[in-house]
Coordinates of C-alpha atoms in Angstrom, one line a residue:
Chain A
M1 CA -0.1 0.1 0.2
S2 CA 1.8 3.0 -0.8
A3 CA 1.5 6.1 1.5
Y4 CA -1.6 8.4 2.1
Q5 CA 0.0 12.2 0.0
L6 CA -0.3 14.3 3.0
N7 CA 0.0 18.3 2.7
P8 CA 3.8 19.0 3.3
N9 CA 3.0 21.7 5.3
V10 CA 0.8 19.9 7.5
F11 CA 2.2 20.6 10.8
S12 CA 4.2 23.9 9.7
D13 CA 2.3 27.0 11.4
D14 CA 1.3 28.2 8.3
V15 CA -0.5 25.1 7.4
E16 CA -3.0 26.4 4.3
R17 CA -6.6 26.9 5.5
E18 CA -9.8 27.3 3.7
P19 CA -13.1 26.3 4.4
I20 CA -14.3 23.2 2.9
R21 CA -17.3 24.3 1.0
A22 CA -14.9 26.1 -0.9
G23 CA -14.0 23.1 -2.2
F24 CA -17.8 22.1 -2.6
G25 CA -18.1 25.1 -5.1
R26 CA -15.0 24.2 -7.4
G27 CA -16.3 20.2 -7.2
L28 CA -19.7 21.6 -8.3
V29 CA -18.5 23.3 -11.1
E30 CA -16.2 20.8 -12.4
A31 CA -18.8 18.0 -12.3
G32 CA -21.4 20.2 -14.1
I33 CA -18.9 20.7 -16.9
R34 CA -18.1 16.7 -16.9
D35 CA -22.1 16.0 -16.8
N36 CA -24.8 18.4 -18.3
R37 CA -27.4 16.2 -16.2
V38 CA -26.3 17.9 -13.2
V39 CA -28.4 20.7 -11.6
A40 CA -27.9 22.9 -9.0
L41 CA -30.7 24.2 -6.6
C42 CA -30.1 26.7 -3.3
A43 CA -32.3 27.6 -0.2
D44 CA -31.3 31.4 -0.4
L45 CA -28.0 30.7 0.6
T46 CA -26.1 30.7 -2.5
D47 CA -23.0 32.2 -1.5
S48 CA -22.2 31.2 1.4
T49 CA -22.7 27.5 0.2
Q50 CA -20.6 28.2 -2.7
M51 CA -22.9 27.1 -5.0
S52 CA -22.7 30.8 -6.3
L53 CA -19.5 29.4 -8.8
F54 CA -21.9 26.9 -10.3
K55 CA -24.6 29.8 -10.9
E56 CA -22.0 31.8 -13.0
A57 CA -21.0 29.0 -15.0
F58 CA -24.4 27.4 -15.4
P59 CA -27.1 29.9 -15.1
D60 CA -29.5 27.8 -17.0
R61 CA -28.8 24.9 -14.4
F62 CA -29.3 27.0 -11.6
I63 CA -32.6 27.4 -9.6
E64 CA -32.7 29.5 -6.6
V65 CA -36.0 28.2 -4.3
G66 CA -36.2 30.9 -1.8
V67 CA -36.0 30.0 1.9
A68 CA -37.8 26.2 1.7
E69 CA -36.3 23.4 2.4
Q70 CA -38.8 21.0 2.1
N71 CA -39.3 22.5 -1.3
L72 CA -35.8 22.3 -2.2
V73 CA -35.3 18.5 -1.9
T74 CA -38.8 17.8 -3.2
V75 CA -38.4 19.9 -6.2
A76 CA -34.9 18.2 -6.9
S77 CA -36.8 14.7 -6.6
G78 CA -38.8 15.7 -9.4
M79 CA -36.0 16.8 -11.1
A80 CA -34.2 13.8 -10.8
L81 CA -37.5 11.4 -11.7
M82 CA -36.6 13.5 -14.9
G83 CA -33.3 12.2 -15.6
K84 CA -31.0 15.4 -13.7
I85 CA -28.5 15.1 -11.0
P86 CA -30.0 17.4 -8.4
F87 CA -27.2 19.1 -5.4
T88 CA -29.5 21.0 -3.1
S89 CA -27.5 23.5 -1.2
S90 CA -28.2 24.9 2.5
Y91 CA -27.1 24.9 6.2
A92 CA -27.1 21.1 7.3
A93 CA -28.9 23.0 10.5
F94 CA -32.2 23.4 7.9
S95 CA -31.2 20.7 5.6
P96 CA -31.4 18.3 6.2
G97 CA -32.2 19.3 9.7
R98 CA -36.2 20.3 8.6
N99 CA -36.5 18.2 5.7
W100 CA -36.0 14.9 6.9
E101 CA -39.1 13.2 6.2
Q102 CA -39.0 14.7 2.5
I103 CA -35.1 13.3 1.9
K104 CA -36.4 10.0 3.2
T105 CA -39.7 9.5 0.9
T106 CA -39.0 11.2 -2.2
A107 CA -34.9 10.6 -2.8
A108 CA -33.7 7.4 -0.6
L109 CA -36.6 5.0 -0.7
N110 CA -36.5 5.6 -4.4
D111 CA -33.0 5.7 -4.2
Q112 CA -33.0 8.8 -6.4
P113 CA -29.6 10.4 -6.9
V114 CA -30.4 13.3 -5.5
K115 CA -27.6 15.3 -3.2
I116 CA -28.3 16.9 -0.2
I117 CA -25.6 19.5 0.6
G118 CA -25.6 20.5 4.3
S119 CA -23.0 23.5 5.0
H120 CA -21.9 25.1 8.2
A121 CA -22.1 21.8 9.9
G122 CA -20.9 21.3 13.6
L123 CA -19.1 23.7 16.3
N124 CA -17.1 25.7 13.7
V125 CA -20.4 27.5 12.8
G126 CA -19.6 29.5 16.0
P127 CA -21.2 32.6 17.0
D128 CA -24.6 31.7 15.4
G129 CA -24.8 29.1 18.5
A130 CA -26.9 26.1 18.9
T131 CA -29.8 26.6 16.8
H132 CA -27.0 26.9 13.6
Q133 CA -24.8 24.3 15.0
M134 CA -25.9 21.5 13.0
L135 CA -24.3 18.1 15.2
E136 CA -27.1 15.5 14.7
D137 CA -27.3 15.3 11.0
I138 CA -24.6 12.5 10.8
A139 CA -27.0 10.0 13.0
L140 CA -29.9 11.7 10.8
M141 CA -28.4 10.6 7.5
R142 CA -26.8 7.3 8.5
V143 CA -29.9 5.6 9.8
M144 CA -31.4 6.2 6.4
P145 CA -31.5 3.3 4.0
N146 CA -29.7 4.2 0.6
M147 CA -28.1 7.4 1.7
V148 CA -24.4 8.0 1.0
V149 CA -22.5 9.9 3.9
I150 CA -19.7 12.0 3.6
A151 CA -17.9 14.1 5.7
P152 CA -14.9 15.2 3.9
G153 CA -12.4 16.3 6.0
D154 CA -10.6 19.8 4.4
S155 CA -11.6 21.7 0.8
V156 CA -9.7 19.4 -1.2
E157 CA -11.1 16.4 -0.2
A158 CA -14.2 18.0 -0.5
E159 CA -13.9 18.9 -4.3
K160 CA -13.4 15.8 -4.9
A161 CA -16.1 14.3 -3.6
T162 CA -18.3 16.4 -5.0
I163 CA -17.2 14.8 -8.5
A164 CA -17.5 11.6 -6.8
V165 CA -21.2 12.0 -5.6
A166 CA -22.0 13.3 -9.1
V167 CA -21.7 9.9 -10.9
N168 CA -22.5 7.8 -8.0
A169 CA -26.0 7.5 -8.9
K170 CA -26.9 7.2 -5.3
P171 CA -28.9 9.2 -2.9
S172 CA -26.0 11.3 -0.8
Y173 CA -25.3 13.4 1.7
L174 CA -22.2 16.0 1.7
R175 CA -21.4 17.3 5.4
L176 CA -19.7 20.6 5.1
A177 CA -18.5 23.6 7.5
R178 CA -18.2 26.8 7.4
D179 CA -14.7 28.2 8.6
K180 CA -11.2 28.0 7.1
T181 CA -9.6 24.5 8.3
P182 CA -6.2 23.1 7.5
I183 CA -5.6 21.4 4.5
F184 CA -4.1 18.3 5.4
S185 CA -4.8 16.0 2.3
S186 CA -3.1 17.0 -1.2
S187 CA -4.3 17.0 -4.8
A188 CA -2.4 13.5 -4.8
A189 CA -4.1 12.2 -2.3
P190 CA -6.9 9.6 -3.0
F191 CA -10.5 10.2 -2.8
E192 CA -12.7 7.0 -3.4
I193 CA -16.6 6.6 -1.9
G194 CA -16.5 4.4 1.1
R195 CA -13.0 4.2 1.7
A196 CA -11.2 5.3 4.9
Y197 CA -7.3 6.2 4.4
V198 CA -4.4 5.3 6.9
L199 CA -2.6 8.7 7.3
R200 CA -0.3 7.5 10.0
E201 CA 0.4 4.2 10.8
G202 CA 1.2 2.9 14.3
S203 CA 0.7 0.3 16.8
D204 CA -0.4 1.3 20.0
V205 CA -4.3 3.0 19.8
T206 CA -5.9 3.7 16.3
L207 CA -7.5 7.3 16.0
A208 CA -10.1 7.6 13.3
G209 CA -11.4 10.8 12.6
T210 CA -14.1 12.6 10.4
G211 CA -14.2 15.9 8.6
T212 CA -12.6 19.0 10.5
M213 CA -11.4 16.7 13.4
T214 CA -9.1 14.3 11.3
Y215 CA -6.1 17.4 11.3
E216 CA -6.8 17.7 15.1
L217 CA -5.9 13.6 15.3
L218 CA -3.0 14.2 13.2
I219 CA -1.5 16.8 15.5
A220 CA -2.2 14.6 18.8
A221 CA -0.5 11.7 17.2
R222 CA 2.5 14.0 16.5
I223 CA 1.7 15.5 20.8
L224 CA 1.3 11.7 21.8
A225 CA 4.8 10.7 19.6
E226 CA 6.8 13.0 21.8
H227 CA 5.7 10.9 24.8
G228 CA 6.6 7.3 23.4
T229 CA 2.6 6.2 22.3
D230 CA 2.4 5.2 18.5
A231 CA -0.8 6.5 17.0
E232 CA -2.6 5.4 14.1
V233 CA -4.2 8.1 12.3
L234 CA -7.5 6.7 10.1
H235 CA -9.5 9.5 8.1
V236 CA -12.7 8.6 7.8
P237 CA -14.5 10.7 5.2
T238 CA -16.8 8.4 4.5
I239 CA -19.5 6.9 7.2
K240 CA -21.8 5.2 5.1
P241 CA -21.1 2.9 3.5
L242 CA -18.7 2.6 6.1
D243 CA -14.7 0.9 5.8
E244 CA -15.0 -2.0 7.6
S245 CA -12.0 -3.7 7.0
T246 CA -9.3 -1.0 7.2
I247 CA -11.0 -0.5 10.5
L248 CA -10.7 -3.7 11.0
V249 CA -7.1 -4.2 10.3
S250 CA -5.9 -1.2 12.1
V251 CA -7.9 -2.3 15.4
R252 CA -6.3 -5.5 15.2
K253 CA -3.3 -4.2 15.1
T254 CA -3.4 -1.6 17.9
G255 CA -6.2 -3.3 20.2
R256 CA -7.9 0.1 21.0
I257 CA -9.7 3.1 19.0
V258 CA -11.1 6.6 19.9
T259 CA -13.1 8.4 17.4
A260 CA -13.7 12.0 17.0
E261 CA -16.0 14.2 15.0
E262 CA -17.5 18.0 15.4
A263 CA -21.1 16.0 15.9
Q264 CA -23.1 14.0 18.5
I265 CA -21.2 10.7 19.6
A266 CA -24.5 9.0 19.9
G267 CA -25.3 7.8 16.2
G268 CA -22.4 9.7 14.8
L269 CA -18.8 7.8 13.0
G270 CA -18.3 6.8 16.9
G271 CA -21.5 5.6 16.8
A272 CA -21.1 3.5 13.5
I273 CA -17.4 2.2 14.4
A274 CA -19.2 1.0 17.7
E275 CA -21.6 -0.9 16.3
F276 CA -19.1 -2.5 13.7
L277 CA -16.8 -3.3 16.4
G278 CA -19.5 -4.4 19.3
S279 CA -20.1 -7.3 16.9
A280 CA -16.8 -8.1 14.8
L281 CA -14.4 -7.2 17.0
P282 CA -15.2 -6.3 20.7
R283 CA -11.9 -3.4 22.0
P284 CA -12.2 -0.5 24.1
I285 CA -13.3 2.6 22.4
L286 CA -13.3 5.8 23.4
R287 CA -16.2 8.2 21.5
C288 CA -15.1 12.1 21.3
G289 CA -17.7 14.7 19.6
V290 CA -21.0 16.0 21.8
D291 CA -22.0 14.1 24.2
D292 CA -25.7 14.9 24.4
R293 CA -26.1 18.5 24.8
Y294 CA -26.0 21.2 22.6
G295 CA -23.7 24.3 21.8
E296 CA -23.5 27.7 22.4
S297 CA -22.4 31.2 21.0
G298 CA -18.3 31.3 20.9
T299 CA -15.5 30.9 18.3
P300 CA -14.9 27.6 16.6
R301 CA -11.7 27.8 18.4
E302 CA -12.9 28.7 21.7
L303 CA -15.9 26.0 21.3
L304 CA -13.7 23.3 20.2
D305 CA -11.3 23.9 23.3
A306 CA -14.1 23.6 25.5
F307 CA -15.7 20.4 24.5
A308 CA -12.1 19.4 24.4
L309 CA -11.9 18.5 20.5
T310 CA -8.2 20.3 19.8
G311 CA -5.2 18.3 19.5
A312 CA -3.7 18.9 22.4
H313 CA -7.2 17.9 24.2
F314 CA -6.9 14.5 22.3
A315 CA -3.4 13.7 22.8
D316 CA -4.6 14.2 27.2
R317 CA -7.9 12.0 26.3
V318 CA -6.0 9.2 24.7
S319 CA -3.2 9.2 27.0
A320 CA -5.7 8.7 30.0
F321 CA -7.6 6.2 27.9
I322 CA -4.7 4.2 27.0
S323 CA -3.7 3.9 31.0
Q324 CA -7.4 3.0 31.7
H325 CA -7.4 0.4 30.0
S326 CA -3.3 -0.8 30.3
S327 CA -4.4 -2.1 33.7
D328 CA -7.3 -4.2 32.7
Chain B
M1 CA -73.5 8.7 -21.4
T2 CA -71.9 12.0 -21.4
I3 CA -70.7 13.9 -24.7
A4 CA -67.2 13.5 -23.1
A5 CA -67.4 9.8 -22.5
K6 CA -68.2 9.4 -26.6
R7 CA -64.9 11.3 -27.3
G8 CA -63.1 9.0 -24.9
E9 CA -65.2 6.2 -26.9
Q10 CA -63.3 7.4 -30.2
R11 CA -60.2 7.4 -28.6
T12 CA -59.6 4.6 -27.0
G13 CA -62.4 2.8 -27.6
V14 CA -63.6 2.6 -23.9
D15 CA -66.9 4.0 -22.6
L16 CA -65.6 6.2 -19.6
D17 CA -68.1 6.2 -17.4
E18 CA -68.7 2.7 -17.6
T19 CA -64.9 2.5 -16.9
A20 CA -65.4 4.7 -14.2
T21 CA -67.5 2.1 -12.3
L22 CA -65.8 -1.1 -13.0
I23 CA -62.4 1.3 -11.4
R24 CA -64.8 1.8 -8.2
R25 CA -66.3 -2.1 -8.4
S26 CA -62.2 -2.7 -8.1
I27 CA -61.9 -0.3 -5.9
I28 CA -64.3 -1.9 -3.4
G29 CA -63.0 -5.6 -4.3
M30 CA -59.2 -4.6 -3.3
L31 CA -59.7 -2.9 0.1
E32 CA -62.5 -5.8 1.3
R33 CA -59.8 -8.3 0.6
A34 CA -57.4 -6.4 2.1
G35 CA -59.2 -5.7 5.1
S36 CA -57.4 -2.2 5.5
G37 CA -56.9 1.2 3.3
H38 CA -58.8 4.3 2.6
S39 CA -62.6 4.0 0.6
A40 CA -63.9 7.5 0.3
G41 CA -60.7 9.2 -1.5
P42 CA -60.3 6.6 -4.2
L43 CA -64.2 6.3 -5.1
G44 CA -64.6 9.6 -5.0
M45 CA -61.1 10.0 -7.3
A46 CA -62.9 7.4 -9.8
D47 CA -64.0 9.7 -12.4
L48 CA -61.2 12.0 -12.1
L49 CA -58.3 9.1 -12.4
T50 CA -60.7 7.6 -15.4
A51 CA -60.5 10.9 -17.3
L52 CA -56.1 11.1 -17.0
Y53 CA -55.6 7.2 -17.8
F54 CA -58.1 6.7 -20.2
H55 CA -58.0 10.0 -21.9
I56 CA -55.8 12.9 -20.6
L57 CA -52.6 11.2 -20.3
R58 CA -50.3 10.9 -23.4
H59 CA -48.9 7.0 -21.9
D60 CA -48.4 4.0 -23.1
P61 CA -48.5 1.7 -20.7
K62 CA -47.2 -1.1 -23.0
N63 CA -44.1 1.2 -23.0
P64 CA -44.1 3.0 -19.4
D65 CA -40.5 4.7 -19.6
W66 CA -41.6 6.5 -23.2
A67 CA -39.5 9.5 -23.3
E68 CA -42.8 11.7 -24.7
R69 CA -45.0 10.6 -21.8
D70 CA -46.6 12.9 -19.6
I71 CA -46.4 12.5 -15.7
F72 CA -48.7 11.9 -13.5
L73 CA -48.0 11.9 -9.9
L74 CA -50.5 11.1 -7.3
S75 CA -49.6 13.2 -3.8
N76 CA -52.1 11.8 -2.0
G77 CA -50.5 8.4 -1.7
H78 CA -53.2 7.2 0.6
T79 CA -55.7 7.1 -2.2
A80 CA -53.3 4.1 -3.8
P81 CA -56.4 1.8 -4.3
V82 CA -57.9 4.1 -7.4
L83 CA -54.2 4.7 -8.7
Y84 CA -53.6 1.0 -9.1
A85 CA -57.2 -0.3 -10.2
A86 CA -57.1 3.1 -12.9
M87 CA -53.7 1.4 -14.1
A88 CA -54.5 -1.6 -14.4
H89 CA -57.4 -1.5 -15.9
S90 CA -55.2 0.9 -18.5
G91 CA -53.2 -2.1 -19.2
Y92 CA -49.9 -1.6 -16.8
F93 CA -50.0 -4.6 -15.1
P94 CA -52.9 -7.8 -14.8
V95 CA -55.8 -6.8 -13.2
E96 CA -55.8 -9.8 -11.3
E97 CA -53.2 -8.5 -9.2
L98 CA -55.2 -6.0 -7.6
D99 CA -55.8 -8.4 -5.3
T100 CA -52.9 -8.2 -3.9
L101 CA -53.0 -4.8 -2.2
R102 CA -51.5 -4.8 0.7
R103 CA -49.9 -7.9 1.1
Y104 CA -46.4 -9.2 2.0
G105 CA -44.6 -9.2 -1.3
S106 CA -47.2 -7.3 -3.1
R107 CA -46.2 -4.6 -5.9
L108 CA -49.1 -2.7 -4.8
Q109 CA -47.7 -1.5 -1.4
G110 CA -49.8 0.2 0.8
H111 CA -48.8 3.2 0.2
P112 CA -47.1 3.9 -4.1
E113 CA -43.6 3.3 -4.4
R114 CA -41.6 4.6 -7.4
G115 CA -40.1 1.8 -9.2
A116 CA -42.7 -1.2 -7.3
L117 CA -45.2 -1.2 -10.7
P118 CA -44.2 0.0 -14.3
G119 CA -45.2 3.4 -14.6
L120 CA -45.5 4.6 -11.1
E121 CA -43.7 7.6 -11.1
N122 CA -43.5 8.6 -7.6
T123 CA -43.6 7.3 -3.8
S124 CA -46.0 9.1 -2.0
G125 CA -47.6 8.9 1.6
P126 CA -46.3 11.4 3.6
L127 CA -48.8 14.3 2.5
G128 CA -47.4 17.5 0.9
S129 CA -44.6 16.5 -1.4
G130 CA -46.1 15.8 -4.7
L131 CA -46.5 19.0 -6.2
S132 CA -43.3 20.3 -5.5
Q133 CA -42.3 17.0 -7.6
G134 CA -44.5 17.6 -10.1
A135 CA -42.9 21.6 -10.1
G136 CA -39.6 20.1 -10.4
C137 CA -40.7 17.6 -13.6
A138 CA -42.5 20.8 -14.7
Y139 CA -39.2 23.2 -14.3
V140 CA -37.5 20.8 -16.3
L141 CA -39.4 20.6 -19.5
Q142 CA -39.9 24.2 -19.5
H143 CA -36.3 25.6 -18.3
I144 CA -34.0 23.3 -18.8
D145 CA -34.8 20.5 -21.8
R146 CA -37.6 23.0 -23.4
D147 CA -40.0 20.6 -24.2
P148 CA -43.2 22.3 -24.4
K149 CA -44.9 18.6 -25.8
R150 CA -45.2 16.9 -21.7
F151 CA -47.6 18.3 -19.2
V152 CA -47.0 17.2 -15.6
Y153 CA -50.2 16.1 -14.1
V154 CA -50.3 16.0 -9.8
M155 CA -53.0 14.8 -8.2
L156 CA -54.0 16.3 -4.0
G157 CA -56.2 15.7 -1.6
D158 CA -58.0 18.7 -0.2
G159 CA -57.0 18.0 3.8
E160 CA -53.3 17.6 1.9
L161 CA -53.2 21.4 1.6
N162 CA -52.4 21.8 5.2
E163 CA -49.2 21.3 4.7
G164 CA -46.9 24.0 4.4
N165 CA -44.5 22.2 1.7
V166 CA -47.6 22.5 -1.0
W167 CA -47.6 25.9 -0.5
E168 CA -43.7 25.9 -0.8
A169 CA -44.6 24.7 -4.4
A170 CA -47.2 26.6 -4.7
M171 CA -45.3 29.8 -4.6
F172 CA -42.3 28.6 -6.5
A173 CA -44.5 27.1 -9.3
G174 CA -45.9 30.6 -9.5
K175 CA -42.6 32.4 -9.5
Y176 CA -41.3 29.9 -12.5
K177 CA -44.8 30.2 -14.4
L178 CA -45.2 26.8 -14.9
G179 CA -47.8 26.2 -17.6
Q180 CA -46.9 22.7 -18.0
L181 CA -48.0 22.2 -14.4
V182 CA -51.1 21.4 -13.9
G183 CA -52.5 20.6 -10.1
I184 CA -56.0 18.5 -9.3
I185 CA -57.2 18.8 -6.5
D186 CA -59.6 16.2 -5.0
R187 CA -62.0 18.8 -3.1
N188 CA -64.5 16.5 -1.1
N189 CA -64.4 18.4 2.2
I190 CA -63.0 15.7 4.4
Q191 CA -60.2 14.4 6.4
I192 CA -59.3 12.1 8.9
D193 CA -60.5 14.5 12.2
G194 CA -63.5 15.6 10.2
S195 CA -64.7 18.5 7.6
T196 CA -62.3 20.0 6.4
E197 CA -63.3 23.2 7.6
D198 CA -63.8 22.3 10.9
V199 CA -60.1 20.7 11.1
M200 CA -58.2 23.5 9.3
P201 CA -60.4 25.6 7.0
L202 CA -59.3 25.9 3.4
E203 CA -61.9 28.7 1.9
D204 CA -61.0 30.6 0.4
L205 CA -59.6 28.2 -1.5
R206 CA -59.6 30.0 -5.0
G207 CA -58.4 32.6 -3.3
K208 CA -55.5 31.4 -2.2
W209 CA -54.1 29.8 -5.3
E210 CA -55.1 33.0 -7.5
S211 CA -52.8 35.0 -4.9
F212 CA -50.3 32.7 -5.3
G213 CA -49.9 33.1 -9.4
W214 CA -52.1 30.4 -10.5
H215 CA -54.8 29.8 -13.0
V216 CA -57.8 28.3 -11.2
L217 CA -60.7 26.3 -12.3
E218 CA -63.6 24.3 -10.7
V219 CA -65.0 21.3 -11.9
D220 CA -67.7 18.7 -11.2
G221 CA -65.2 16.3 -10.1
H222 CA -67.9 13.4 -11.9
N223 CA -68.0 15.1 -14.2
I224 CA -65.8 13.3 -17.2
R225 CA -66.5 15.6 -19.8
A226 CA -66.4 18.7 -17.6
I227 CA -62.6 17.5 -16.4
I228 CA -60.9 17.0 -19.8
D229 CA -62.5 20.2 -20.8
A230 CA -60.8 21.9 -17.6
V231 CA -58.0 20.2 -18.9
N232 CA -57.6 21.4 -22.0
M233 CA -58.2 24.8 -20.6
A234 CA -55.1 24.1 -18.2
K235 CA -53.3 23.5 -20.9
A236 CA -53.9 26.4 -23.3
V237 CA -52.9 28.6 -20.3
S238 CA -49.5 28.4 -20.6
Y239 CA -47.9 31.1 -18.8
K240 CA -49.1 30.0 -15.5
P241 CA -49.5 27.2 -13.7
T242 CA -52.9 25.6 -13.3
V243 CA -55.0 23.9 -10.4
I244 CA -58.4 22.7 -10.9
I245 CA -60.6 22.4 -7.8
A246 CA -62.4 19.2 -8.6
H247 CA -65.4 19.1 -6.6
T248 CA -66.5 15.6 -5.4
I249 CA -68.5 13.5 -3.2
P250 CA -66.1 11.0 -1.0
G251 CA -67.5 7.3 -1.2
K252 CA -69.1 8.5 -4.7
G253 CA -70.9 5.9 -6.5
V254 CA -71.6 3.9 -3.0
G255 CA -74.5 5.4 -1.1
F256 CA -74.0 4.7 2.7
M257 CA -70.6 5.9 2.8
E258 CA -71.1 9.1 0.4
Y259 CA -70.6 12.3 2.3
D260 CA -69.5 10.6 5.5
F261 CA -65.8 11.1 6.8
R262 CA -66.0 8.0 8.5
W263 CA -65.3 6.4 5.8
H264 CA -62.0 8.4 5.1
G265 CA -59.8 5.9 6.4
K266 CA -61.2 2.3 6.6
A267 CA -62.3 -0.4 4.3
P268 CA -65.3 -2.4 4.0
S269 CA -66.5 -5.9 5.4
K270 CA -67.5 -8.4 3.5
A271 CA -71.3 -7.3 4.0
E272 CA -70.4 -3.9 3.1
A273 CA -68.3 -4.7 0.1
S274 CA -71.3 -7.3 -1.6
L275 CA -73.9 -4.1 -0.6
A276 CA -71.4 -1.9 -2.3
L277 CA -71.0 -3.9 -5.5
A278 CA -74.7 -4.5 -5.8
G279 CA -75.2 -1.0 -6.2
L280 CA -72.3 -0.4 -8.7
H281 CA -73.4 -3.2 -10.6
A282 CA -76.7 -1.5 -10.7
A283 CA -75.1 1.8 -11.7
G284 CA -73.4 0.5 -14.9
G285 CA -70.1 -1.8 -15.2
S286 CA -70.8 -5.0 -16.5
E287 CA -67.7 -7.4 -15.6
S288 CA -66.7 -8.5 -12.2
P289 CA -65.4 -7.2 -9.9
S290 CA -61.0 -6.0 -10.4

């Protein structure tokens, strides 16, 4: 297996940063160039979801539906019925937050290629507060049969993921973030729906992250290495279908796993991995994310710190977890 | 026989009023055998679905994916029995299969599922989404594919109009002047908890749709000629979407069910079905139920 090509600057203080949604904007234009069946619908958030790039490139294939998320996905369902590949965008708090039943009935149940783009997910929408910090979306979408669920780790990967869901012929959910976050991958890094990637090999513990949290786990692994702990870091952009074999191989080696996500740990990536390992390979697991509470206003950094979701916090939590389970 | 029925006879070789009676007989037979389901709505909509499947729609039951077909979407999916009966009698699948309604393994699910049957375009049941789907189809035809020949018909219940999703669709279709979209409301004045005007008043219904930018027509939903005429008029209005408010009698054709909201959500017993079929036999339609 060839090594995953990380951004060479990933551990530098001036690592490139860009909002994950920016990669979506570029990817959607590329998907539109490759296939004229791609159409885009937005619920009055065209600039902030970065759908504006597609709107400029293909004005005839862009549809403004106004602040109406139920209509957003059901109009898209009708367009899919006519052979189009519709991408719908809003904030994750509203889509799929408000229109879950319409997504289930009119897109997922009949396996239509409707793409749900939930931007501004997680805590990093910051000052907007709990109403806009969508933390339940991974669980909501993962439980829906036929649905593909992807939380890209950075803007470079988001671009690839967008192009990939345009051709997967499945109802798909892409979870995007608002804030500028570090780019840890690279244009040479692979992305395939349903694949998890080993970013760093190690033998003491598996750290599995999705979305913005993978970068923080890379930082944590570096800190842990300084203290003699050899952590393996997995990036799991596709939460459904889960790459069970990559997780299994890693946990078989390390014997314990820590998961990280900017979302509720109930039903999220941590939930998915716990469900899988619970029957396939029961091992100690620490699920990091938001634990059955809502967020609040603050800067993204303040919030990640408060919820102990930074590299430094993860290093501490992983150390404590290892010592707790070494004495077993 | 109405003039429309004669017109239909010329085109399809069937008598439309007799076909509607046949469809009502199938509905009674299906529901009795299934032991659950909705009676009043499907009976009340039988004339509308007959007009659509046997005269109005450009479709080919032997080639359900025909690229030039019109699109019909049933938004009030709980009235599935009338859709299944109309589809079976027009040739999409064997009429005998109607007997499997709501059974394990049947293609005739309790509420319709896209792809379960040839020609079944949308999944519905949870109310309020069909008009949006139809608007999506019409938008593609008018503004992306620019195909003026095909039309999109969406059947809605009146109780369904309580759903906000419907009015999001109404605004959208008004904005984009979707003249190739025709909504048909089964205005039978009942919903599960009672009369629509008691549960959540809809009137002024015409005024509501007009204010959203729609052309509004009202017809007797049991006059097949009037239904066909209204659809022809709707198709001629190209600059805005049209909604046809079809005034119907819930349970139409079965005396003891007519106007009674308690028949909205239940199926007839064996004895009730026999009584209903006897009445429907007297009204015409010579073939056996289903």
